[in-house]
CSV table of C-alpha atoms in Angstrom, one decimal:
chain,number,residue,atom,x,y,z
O,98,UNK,CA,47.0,-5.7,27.3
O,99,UNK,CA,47.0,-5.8,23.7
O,100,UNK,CA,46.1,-9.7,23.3
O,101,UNK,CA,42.8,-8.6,25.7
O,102,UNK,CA,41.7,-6.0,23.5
O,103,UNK,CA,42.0,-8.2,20.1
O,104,UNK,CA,39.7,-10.5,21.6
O,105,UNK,CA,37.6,-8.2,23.6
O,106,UNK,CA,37.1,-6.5,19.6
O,107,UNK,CA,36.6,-9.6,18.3
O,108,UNK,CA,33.9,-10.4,20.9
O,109,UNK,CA,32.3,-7.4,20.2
O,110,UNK,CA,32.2,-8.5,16.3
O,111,UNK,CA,31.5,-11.7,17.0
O,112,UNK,CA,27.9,-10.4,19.2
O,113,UNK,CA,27.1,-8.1,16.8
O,114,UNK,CA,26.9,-10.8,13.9
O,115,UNK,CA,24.8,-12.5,16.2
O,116,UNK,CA,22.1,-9.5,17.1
O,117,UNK,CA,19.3,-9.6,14.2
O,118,UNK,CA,19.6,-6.0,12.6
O,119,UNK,CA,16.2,-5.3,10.5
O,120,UNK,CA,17.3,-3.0,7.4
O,121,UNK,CA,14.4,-0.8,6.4
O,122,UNK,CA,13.5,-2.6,3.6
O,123,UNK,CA,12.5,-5.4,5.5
O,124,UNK,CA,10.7,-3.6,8.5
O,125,UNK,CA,7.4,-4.8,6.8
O,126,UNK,CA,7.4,-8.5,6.1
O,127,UNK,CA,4.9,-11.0,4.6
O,128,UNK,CA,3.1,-12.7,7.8
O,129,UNK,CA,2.2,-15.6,5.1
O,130,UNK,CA,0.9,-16.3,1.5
O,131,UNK,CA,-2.5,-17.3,-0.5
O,132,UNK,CA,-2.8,-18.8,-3.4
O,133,UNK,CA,-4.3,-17.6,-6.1
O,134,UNK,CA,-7.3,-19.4,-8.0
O,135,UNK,CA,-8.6,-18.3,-11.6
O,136,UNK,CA,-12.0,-16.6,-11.9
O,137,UNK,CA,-13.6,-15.0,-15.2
O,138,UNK,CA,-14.9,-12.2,-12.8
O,139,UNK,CA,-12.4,-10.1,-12.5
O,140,UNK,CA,-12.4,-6.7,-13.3
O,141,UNK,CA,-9.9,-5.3,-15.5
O,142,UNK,CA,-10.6,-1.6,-15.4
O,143,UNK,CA,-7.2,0.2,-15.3
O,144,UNK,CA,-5.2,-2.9,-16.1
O,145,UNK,CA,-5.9,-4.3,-12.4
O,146,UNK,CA,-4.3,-7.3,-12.4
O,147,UNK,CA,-6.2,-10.8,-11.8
O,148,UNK,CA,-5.6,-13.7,-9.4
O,149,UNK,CA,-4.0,-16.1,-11.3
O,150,UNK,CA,-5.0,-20.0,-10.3
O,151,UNK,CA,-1.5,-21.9,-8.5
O,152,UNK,CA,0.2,-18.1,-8.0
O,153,UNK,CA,1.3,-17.1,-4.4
O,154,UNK,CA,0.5,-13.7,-3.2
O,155,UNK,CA,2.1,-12.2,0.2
O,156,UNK,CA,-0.3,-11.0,2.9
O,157,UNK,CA,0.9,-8.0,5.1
O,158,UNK,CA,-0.3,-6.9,8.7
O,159,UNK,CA,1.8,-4.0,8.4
O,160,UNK,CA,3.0,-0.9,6.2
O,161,UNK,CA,6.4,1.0,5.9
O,162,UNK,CA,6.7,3.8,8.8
O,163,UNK,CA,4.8,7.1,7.9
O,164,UNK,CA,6.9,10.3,8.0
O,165,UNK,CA,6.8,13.1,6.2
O,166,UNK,CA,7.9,12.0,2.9
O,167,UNK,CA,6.5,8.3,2.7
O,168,UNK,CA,7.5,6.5,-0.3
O,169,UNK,CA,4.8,4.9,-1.6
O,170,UNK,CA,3.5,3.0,-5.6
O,171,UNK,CA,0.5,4.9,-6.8
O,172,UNK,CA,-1.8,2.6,-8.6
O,173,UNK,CA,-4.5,3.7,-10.5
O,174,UNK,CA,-8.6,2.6,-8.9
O,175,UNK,CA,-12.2,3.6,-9.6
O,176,UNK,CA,-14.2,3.8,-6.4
O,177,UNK,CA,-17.3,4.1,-8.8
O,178,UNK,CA,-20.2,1.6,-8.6
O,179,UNK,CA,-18.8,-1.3,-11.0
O,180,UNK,CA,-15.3,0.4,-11.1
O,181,UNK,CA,-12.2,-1.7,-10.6
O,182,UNK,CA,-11.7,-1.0,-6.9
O,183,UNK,CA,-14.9,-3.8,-5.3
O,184,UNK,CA,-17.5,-3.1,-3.2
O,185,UNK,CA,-18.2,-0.2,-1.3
O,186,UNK,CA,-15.4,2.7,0.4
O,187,UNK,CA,-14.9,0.6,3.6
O,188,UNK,CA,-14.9,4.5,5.6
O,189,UNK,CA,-18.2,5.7,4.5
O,190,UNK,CA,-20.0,2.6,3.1
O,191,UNK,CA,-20.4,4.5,-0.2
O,192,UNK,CA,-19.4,4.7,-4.1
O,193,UNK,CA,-17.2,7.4,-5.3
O,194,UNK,CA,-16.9,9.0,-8.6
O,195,UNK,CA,-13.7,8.9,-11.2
O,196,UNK,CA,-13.5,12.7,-10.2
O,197,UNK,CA,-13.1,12.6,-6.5
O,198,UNK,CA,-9.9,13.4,-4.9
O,199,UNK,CA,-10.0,10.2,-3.0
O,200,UNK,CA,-7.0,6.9,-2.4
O,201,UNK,CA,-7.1,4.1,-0.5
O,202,UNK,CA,-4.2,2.9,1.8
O,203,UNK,CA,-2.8,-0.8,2.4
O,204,UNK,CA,-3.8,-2.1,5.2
O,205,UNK,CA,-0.9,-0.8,7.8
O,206,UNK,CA,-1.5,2.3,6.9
O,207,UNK,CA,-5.2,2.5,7.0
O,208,UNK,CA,-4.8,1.0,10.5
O,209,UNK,CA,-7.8,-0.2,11.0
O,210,UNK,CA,-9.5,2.7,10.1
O,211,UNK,CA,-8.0,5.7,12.0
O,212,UNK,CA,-7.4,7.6,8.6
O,213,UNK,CA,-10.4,7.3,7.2
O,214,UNK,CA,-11.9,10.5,5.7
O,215,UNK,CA,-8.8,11.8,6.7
O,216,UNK,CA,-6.4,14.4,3.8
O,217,UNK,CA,-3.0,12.7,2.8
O,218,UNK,CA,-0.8,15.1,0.7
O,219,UNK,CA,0.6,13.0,-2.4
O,220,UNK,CA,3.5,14.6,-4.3
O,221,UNK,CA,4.9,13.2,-7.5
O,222,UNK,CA,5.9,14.6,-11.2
O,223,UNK,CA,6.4,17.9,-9.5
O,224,UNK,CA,3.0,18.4,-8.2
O,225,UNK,CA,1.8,18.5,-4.6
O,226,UNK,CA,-2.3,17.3,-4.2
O,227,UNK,CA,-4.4,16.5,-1.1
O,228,UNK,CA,-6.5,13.3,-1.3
O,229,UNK,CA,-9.7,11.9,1.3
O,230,UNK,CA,-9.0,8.5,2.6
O,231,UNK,CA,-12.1,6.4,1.8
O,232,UNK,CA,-11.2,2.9,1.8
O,233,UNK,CA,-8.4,0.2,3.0
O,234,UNK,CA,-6.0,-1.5,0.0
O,235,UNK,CA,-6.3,-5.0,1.7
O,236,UNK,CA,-3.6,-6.8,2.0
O,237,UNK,CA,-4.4,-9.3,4.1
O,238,UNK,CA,-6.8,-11.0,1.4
O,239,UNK,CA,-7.9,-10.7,-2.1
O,240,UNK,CA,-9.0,-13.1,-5.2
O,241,UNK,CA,-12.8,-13.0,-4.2
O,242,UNK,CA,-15.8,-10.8,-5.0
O,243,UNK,CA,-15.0,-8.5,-2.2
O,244,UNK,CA,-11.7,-7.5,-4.1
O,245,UNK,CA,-12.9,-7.5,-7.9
O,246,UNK,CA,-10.8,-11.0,-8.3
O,247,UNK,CA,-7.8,-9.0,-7.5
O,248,UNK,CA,-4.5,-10.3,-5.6
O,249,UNK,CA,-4.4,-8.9,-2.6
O,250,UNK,CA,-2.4,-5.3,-2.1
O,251,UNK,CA,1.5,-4.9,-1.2
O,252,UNK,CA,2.1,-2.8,1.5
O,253,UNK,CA,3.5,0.0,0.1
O,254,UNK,CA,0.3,1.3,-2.1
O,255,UNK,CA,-1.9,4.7,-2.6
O,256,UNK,CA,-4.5,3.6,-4.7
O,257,UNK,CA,-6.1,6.6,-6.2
O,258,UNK,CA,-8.9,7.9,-8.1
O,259,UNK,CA,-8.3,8.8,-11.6
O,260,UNK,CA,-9.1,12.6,-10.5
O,261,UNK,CA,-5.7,12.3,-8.1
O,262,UNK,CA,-4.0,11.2,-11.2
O,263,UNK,CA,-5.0,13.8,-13.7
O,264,UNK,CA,-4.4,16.5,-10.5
O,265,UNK,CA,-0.5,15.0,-10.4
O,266,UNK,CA,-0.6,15.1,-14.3
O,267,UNK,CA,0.3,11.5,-14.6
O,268,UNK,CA,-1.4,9.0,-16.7
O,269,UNK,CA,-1.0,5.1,-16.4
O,270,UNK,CA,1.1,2.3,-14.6
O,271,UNK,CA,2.0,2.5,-11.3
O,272,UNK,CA,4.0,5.5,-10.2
O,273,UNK,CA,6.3,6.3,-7.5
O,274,UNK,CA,5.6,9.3,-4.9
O,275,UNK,CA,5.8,10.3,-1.9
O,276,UNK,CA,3.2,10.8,1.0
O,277,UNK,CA,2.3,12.0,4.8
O,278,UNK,CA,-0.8,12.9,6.6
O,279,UNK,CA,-2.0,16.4,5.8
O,280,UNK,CA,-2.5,18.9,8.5
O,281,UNK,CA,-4.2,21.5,7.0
């Protein structure tokens, strides 16, 4: 009887090496890669990085789950005509100025659109704000004129308005907070 049980538990361990288990980190994987070309267009407003010619960049589908405390990297984006953040907000086809409370999402969690002009709350530094989703963070593409010359987005970004950031009291690089869909 005992014999049976040894192997039955080592069956067990065996199949469970065996089933795929996705950790949370990687619930959200690259579907594939562009590369990057070099292009004196880019726009470096608020340190936005360029596409750099020979460099891979990951293209996502998808976004961490949303719950109620989403961790997410605030970047920093003007939504202004000429800003750093391209062409028009993809939600309402129009500019928006430096002090707007506005963000955009990456692309899994604008989902096609069904946040747009939508409140997210964003908390971080000890402060609580609610932002208007205006536009999708793409990251299924980037490095054209569409996105500034930009790499395309990771999955996990807010990109916000300088007003978000002065409403948070934080002033530069990319920052960690958290997020969810505001009710209110």
């Amino acid at each position: 009887m005992a014999s049976k049980l040894i192997i039955s538990v080592a069956t067990l361990f065996l199949l469970l090496q065996a089933i795929p288990i996705q950790s949370l980190d990687d619930s959200c994987s690259p579907y594939d890669s562009m590369e990057g070309e070099n292009t004196s267009n880019c726009n470096t407003e608020n340190d936005s990085s360029c596409c750099k010619a020979g460099q891979s960049y990951p293209l996502y589908q998808c976004s961490p789950d949303v719950s109620d405390d989403t961790s997410a990297i605030l970047t920093l984006n003007s939504f202004a005509e000429g800003g750093d953040g391209g062409d028009l907000s993809s939600c309402d086809n129009n500019w928006h100025n430096d002090t707007e409370m506005v963000v955009a999402l990456s692309t899994g969690w604008y989902d096609g659109g069904s946040r747009c002009l939508k409140n997210i709350r964003i908390n971080a530094n000890g402060n609580s704000v609610v932002a208007m989703v205006v536009d999708e963070c793409d990251s299924q593409a980037g490095c054209d004129k569409e996105h500034a010359y930009q790499p395309p987005c990771r999955n996990n970004i807010v990109d916000a308005s300088q007003a978000v950031w002065d409403a948070l009291g934080i002033s530069d690089g990319e920052y960690d907070i958290t997020w969810s869909d505001d009710s209110e």
